Amino acid sequence: MRFMLLQNYGPVGSDCAPMTEWSPEDVKAHIDFQHALNQELLNRGELVDAQGLAGPDQAKFVVSDGVGAPVVTDGPFPESKELLAGYRLVDVETLDRALEIAAQASAAPGQNGAPIRDSIEVRQVLGAPDPEL
Amino acid sequence: VSEAATGRPGGPGTEARLRRLAPQVLGAVARRYGDFAAAEDAVQEALLAAATAWPADGPPDNPLGWLVRVASRRMADRYRSEEARRRREDLAASWSLAPPDPAPGRDDSLILMFLCCHPALTPASAIPLTLRAVGGLTTREIAAAFLVPEATMAQRISRAKAKLAATGAHFTLPSGEERPERLRSVLHVLYLLFNEGYATSSGPDLARSDLSGEAIRLTRALRAALPDDPEVAGLLALMVLTEARRPARTGPGGELVPLAEQDRSRWSRPLIAEGVALITDALQRGRMGEYQAQAAIAAVHDQARRYEETNWPQIVALYGRLERMTGNPMVTLNRAVAVAMVDGPSAGLELLAGLEDRLGDHHRLHAVRAHLLEQSGDPKSAITEFKAAAERATNRRERDYLTLQAARLI
């Protein structure tokens, strides 16, 4: 089963300051944690992909009717906190395992090393049809 | 087969030959060193070396001997290092106590299948290990088929081998009393492997469709080793009878075409003939097992020239037997569809009534109920059920199909 674990820019459970206001040591600890988690998922044969996305300031929204020139909207956006920050795509045996990984990711170290308690959205990726039996 | 696809250089001829030789080489090396996990890695390396050397220099006079020699050299290199010596000491306890197998060669594929499909492994680990160790596929091919990075798949396989070593399983055929359960486990893994490939047959999922071909090849090898086992024959029959319908199962856009609407002229006649012969022979051998029952159902469908000519009473009877054997609520669901064809949609709907508790809120239950409601002249309720099914579907094609059905009735 494949799951997308999605992370938004929204407020985090720990209410800590944005990362740009952390000490360099805290930032490094956070990044190291992400790398270590990805390595752990790879070693377990579960990692499909993990990516961080460029900041919301660089986001663009495109709308088109397929005929005229598309309308491209640049940031900044008032709703930028709802934008996607990054994702992990994992291939696991059960939903419980996906939730366990999400919990691990949510508890990443934040400011002063306290768990950041980010809210991770867990979504199953539509797979191949089940056996016909 | 290109190098980019397999991760091994060399043409399709070399490729097929290496896949055939893989289990024999692994059998010989694993038996000699008593270390299955390391032997499996060494054989992978030897196969890669052969794929480079053989097309360039011409194949050796004794291909099997060549591969065993190269793989053994890799094993020796491995044991020479300090780390490997420690590894050998650790492994000695679990592997080296196995007595040398007195019947090498012919049974190696069989021993490997029993080992790789060990009940201690989940199917998600047993399948890639079987594909590599018995099927001779490269890690890259397996990773591509399962749409994960090569490094992830390599880890999954080595973890499976570590787990296997921890169970203390030996490179020998399972003992008599253990054997039926171990064979069930092998059949289950091959069945899931087949479905993995059969479910997807076009578009971005194309690479996966090779998996059902691999499942058939491995099941043929299993049948060659156990020609008198009716369930092995039943599983092979089920696979070829299902594979026969593949060309008609998806439309030009990859959309699902249900059995009732398939163009039966596109079904493979040779595969149907083979499957019917296999299942007919198996059924004469005694008690019917669940793969035989499923194959018999597939054979009834495949032998109907038109959907309307399907022998539904026979299908009802076969699902009834399968239901008693397995107690699987999915089988009851299928029986309800067949019952509706014989006794009308309300008889089918009645059967569904008791299924909710056992199946839960499964999309298939909603989908079948939707079809039966439509047949009974209640399109409004059918739409609700098609929508409920689409919302709960966990795969794209089924969701697309169900959404389309709801839209068709509105």
PDB file of N, CA, C and O in Angstrom, chain B residues 3-28:
ATOM      1  N   GLU B   3      19.134  -2.926 -21.849  1.00  0.00           N
ATOM      2  CA  GLU B   3      19.923  -2.865 -20.622  1.00  0.00           C
ATOM      3  C   GLU B   3      19.285  -1.909 -19.618  1.00  0.00           C
ATOM      4  O   GLU B   3      19.276  -2.160 -18.417  1.00  0.00           O
ATOM      5  N   ALA B   4      18.730  -0.801 -20.147  1.00  0.00           N
ATOM      6  CA  ALA B   4      18.112   0.177 -19.262  1.00  0.00           C
ATOM      7  C   ALA B   4      16.994  -0.462 -18.455  1.00  0.00           C
ATOM      8  O   ALA B   4      16.784  -0.141 -17.298  1.00  0.00           O
ATOM      9  N   ALA B   5      16.295  -1.409 -19.084  1.00  0.00           N
ATOM     10  CA  ALA B   5      15.155  -2.015 -18.400  1.00  0.00           C
ATOM     11  C   ALA B   5      15.597  -3.069 -17.382  1.00  0.00           C
ATOM     12  O   ALA B   5      15.005  -3.210 -16.335  1.00  0.00           O
ATOM     13  N   THR B   6      16.634  -3.842 -17.728  1.00  0.00           N
ATOM     14  CA  THR B   6      16.989  -4.970 -16.871  1.00  0.00           C
ATOM     15  C   THR B   6      18.103  -4.633 -15.902  1.00  0.00           C
ATOM     16  O   THR B   6      18.217  -5.261 -14.864  1.00  0.00           O
ATOM     17  N   GLY B   7      18.927  -3.653 -16.247  1.00  0.00           N
ATOM     18  CA  GLY B   7      20.095  -3.398 -15.429  1.00  0.00           C
ATOM     19  C   GLY B   7      21.211  -4.365 -15.759  1.00  0.00           C
ATOM     20  O   GLY B   7      22.266  -4.358 -15.146  1.00  0.00           O
ATOM     21  N   ARG B   8      20.979  -5.236 -16.748  1.00  0.00           N
ATOM     22  CA  ARG B   8      22.011  -6.194 -17.176  1.00  0.00           C
ATOM     23  C   ARG B   8      22.252  -5.969 -18.654  1.00  0.00           C
ATOM     24  O   ARG B   8      21.303  -5.875 -19.403  1.00  0.00           O
ATOM     25  N   PRO B   9      23.521  -5.892 -19.065  1.00  0.00           N
ATOM     26  CA  PRO B   9      23.753  -5.813 -20.498  1.00  0.00           C
ATOM     27  C   PRO B   9      23.429  -7.155 -21.148  1.00  0.00           C
ATOM     28  O   PRO B   9      23.117  -8.111 -20.451  1.00  0.00           O
ATOM     29  N   GLY B  10      23.494  -7.222 -22.467  1.00  0.00           N
ATOM     30  CA  GLY B  10      23.252  -8.513 -23.110  1.00  0.00           C
ATOM     31  C   GLY B  10      21.886  -8.537 -23.753  1.00  0.00           C
ATOM     32  O   GLY B  10      20.967  -7.858 -23.335  1.00  0.00           O
ATOM     33  N   GLY B  11      21.736  -9.352 -24.790  1.00  0.00           N
ATOM     34  CA  GLY B  11      20.504  -9.378 -25.568  1.00  0.00           C
ATOM     35  C   GLY B  11      19.430 -10.208 -24.907  1.00  0.00           C
ATOM     36  O   GLY B  11      19.651 -10.814 -23.866  1.00  0.00           O
ATOM     37  N   PRO B  12      18.233 -10.240 -25.534  1.00  0.00           N
ATOM     38  CA  PRO B  12      17.109 -10.982 -24.968  1.00  0.00           C
ATOM     39  C   PRO B  12      17.374 -12.487 -24.873  1.00  0.00           C
ATOM     40  O   PRO B  12      16.901 -13.132 -23.946  1.00  0.00           O
ATOM     41  N   GLY B  13      18.182 -13.028 -25.787  1.00  0.00           N
ATOM     42  CA  GLY B  13      18.486 -14.455 -25.739  1.00  0.00           C
ATOM     43  C   GLY B  13      19.275 -14.793 -24.484  1.00  0.00           C
ATOM     44  O   GLY B  13      18.946 -15.717 -23.744  1.00  0.00           O
ATOM     45  N   THR B  14      20.325 -14.000 -24.240  1.00  0.00           N
ATOM     46  CA  THR B  14      21.143 -14.191 -23.045  1.00  0.00           C
ATOM     47  C   THR B  14      20.295 -14.011 -21.792  1.00  0.00           C
ATOM     48  O   THR B  14      20.391 -14.788 -20.837  1.00  0.00           O
ATOM     49  N   GLU B  15      19.434 -12.998 -21.853  1.00  0.00           N
ATOM     50  CA  GLU B  15      18.575 -12.678 -20.706  1.00  0.00           C
ATOM     51  C   GLU B  15      17.711 -13.878 -20.300  1.00  0.00           C
ATOM     52  O   GLU B  15      17.663 -14.269 -19.131  1.00  0.00           O
ATOM     53  N   ALA B  16      17.029 -14.453 -21.275  1.00  0.00           N
ATOM     54  CA  ALA B  16      16.126 -15.574 -20.995  1.00  0.00           C
ATOM     55  C   ALA B  16      16.922 -16.771 -20.467  1.00  0.00           C
ATOM     56  O   ALA B  16      16.502 -17.453 -19.536  1.00  0.00           O
ATOM     57  N   ARG B  17      18.086 -16.985 -21.059  1.00  0.00           N
ATOM     58  CA  ARG B  17      18.914 -18.113 -20.645  1.00  0.00           C
ATOM     59  C   ARG B  17      19.401 -17.938 -19.208  1.00  0.00           C
ATOM     60  O   ARG B  17      19.383 -18.873 -18.407  1.00  0.00           O
ATOM     61  N   LEU B  18      19.801 -16.696 -18.870  1.00  0.00           N
ATOM     62  CA  LEU B  18      20.278 -16.436 -17.512  1.00  0.00           C
ATOM     63  C   LEU B  18      19.163 -16.632 -16.496  1.00  0.00           C
ATOM     64  O   LEU B  18      19.386 -17.156 -15.413  1.00  0.00           O
ATOM     65  N   ARG B  19      17.948 -16.200 -16.864  1.00  0.00           N
ATOM     66  CA  ARG B  19      16.824 -16.372 -15.932  1.00  0.00           C
ATOM     67  C   ARG B  19      16.550 -17.845 -15.677  1.00  0.00           C
ATOM     68  O   ARG B  19      16.221 -18.241 -14.568  1.00  0.00           O
ATOM     69  N   ARG B  20      16.689 -18.645 -16.722  1.00  0.00           N
ATOM     70  CA  ARG B  20      16.458 -20.093 -16.563  1.00  0.00           C
ATOM     71  C   ARG B  20      17.523 -20.735 -15.682  1.00  0.00           C
ATOM     72  O   ARG B  20      17.242 -21.621 -14.885  1.00  0.00           O
ATOM     73  N   LEU B  21      18.771 -20.282 -15.880  1.00  0.00           N
ATOM     74  CA  LEU B  21      19.884 -20.891 -15.142  1.00  0.00           C
ATOM     75  C   LEU B  21      19.954 -20.435 -13.686  1.00  0.00           C
ATOM     76  O   LEU B  21      20.510 -21.138 -12.840  1.00  0.00           O
ATOM     77  N   ALA B  22      19.383 -19.253 -13.405  1.00  0.00           N
ATOM     78  CA  ALA B  22      19.559 -18.635 -12.077  1.00  0.00           C
ATOM     79  C   ALA B  22      19.288 -19.585 -10.904  1.00  0.00           C
ATOM     80  O   ALA B  22      20.132 -19.715 -10.012  1.00  0.00           O
ATOM     81  N   PRO B  23      18.129 -20.277 -10.871  1.00  0.00           N
ATOM     82  CA  PRO B  23      17.875 -21.128  -9.693  1.00  0.00           C
ATOM     83  C   PRO B  23      18.836 -22.312  -9.591  1.00  0.00           C
ATOM     84  O   PRO B  23      19.194 -22.728  -8.484  1.00  0.00           O
ATOM     85  N   GLN B  24      19.292 -22.831 -10.739  1.00  0.00           N
ATOM     86  CA  GLN B  24      20.238 -23.957 -10.695  1.00  0.00           C
ATOM     87  C   GLN B  24      21.575 -23.515 -10.119  1.00  0.00           C
ATOM     88  O   GLN B  24      22.193 -24.231  -9.318  1.00  0.00           O
ATOM     89  N   VAL B  25      22.043 -22.327 -10.560  1.00  0.00           N
ATOM     90  CA  VAL B  25      23.313 -21.813 -10.049  1.00  0.00           C
ATOM     91  C   VAL B  25      23.195 -21.560  -8.548  1.00  0.00           C
ATOM     92  O   VAL B  25      24.051 -21.980  -7.765  1.00  0.00           O
ATOM     93  N   LEU B  26      22.103 -20.915  -8.169  1.00  0.00           N
ATOM     94  CA  LEU B  26      21.913 -20.585  -6.764  1.00  0.00           C
ATOM     95  C   LEU B  26      21.826 -21.855  -5.927  1.00  0.00           C
ATOM     96  O   LEU B  26      22.386 -21.926  -4.825  1.00  0.00           O
ATOM     97  N   GLY B  27      21.143 -22.854  -6.449  1.00  0.00           N
ATOM     98  CA  GLY B  27      21.041 -24.127  -5.732  1.00  0.00           C
ATOM     99  C   GLY B  27      22.417 -24.706  -5.457  1.00  0.00           C
ATOM    100  O   GLY B  27      22.741 -25.090  -4.327  1.00  0.00           O
ATOM    101  N   ALA B  28      23.260 -24.733  -6.507  1.00  0.00           N
ATOM    102  CA  ALA B  28      24.595 -25.326  -6.367  1.00  0.00           C
ATOM    103  C   ALA B  28      25.441 -24.543  -5.368  1.00  0.00           C
ATOM    104  O   ALA B  28      26.104 -25.124  -4.500  1.00  0.00           O
TER     105      ALA B  28
END
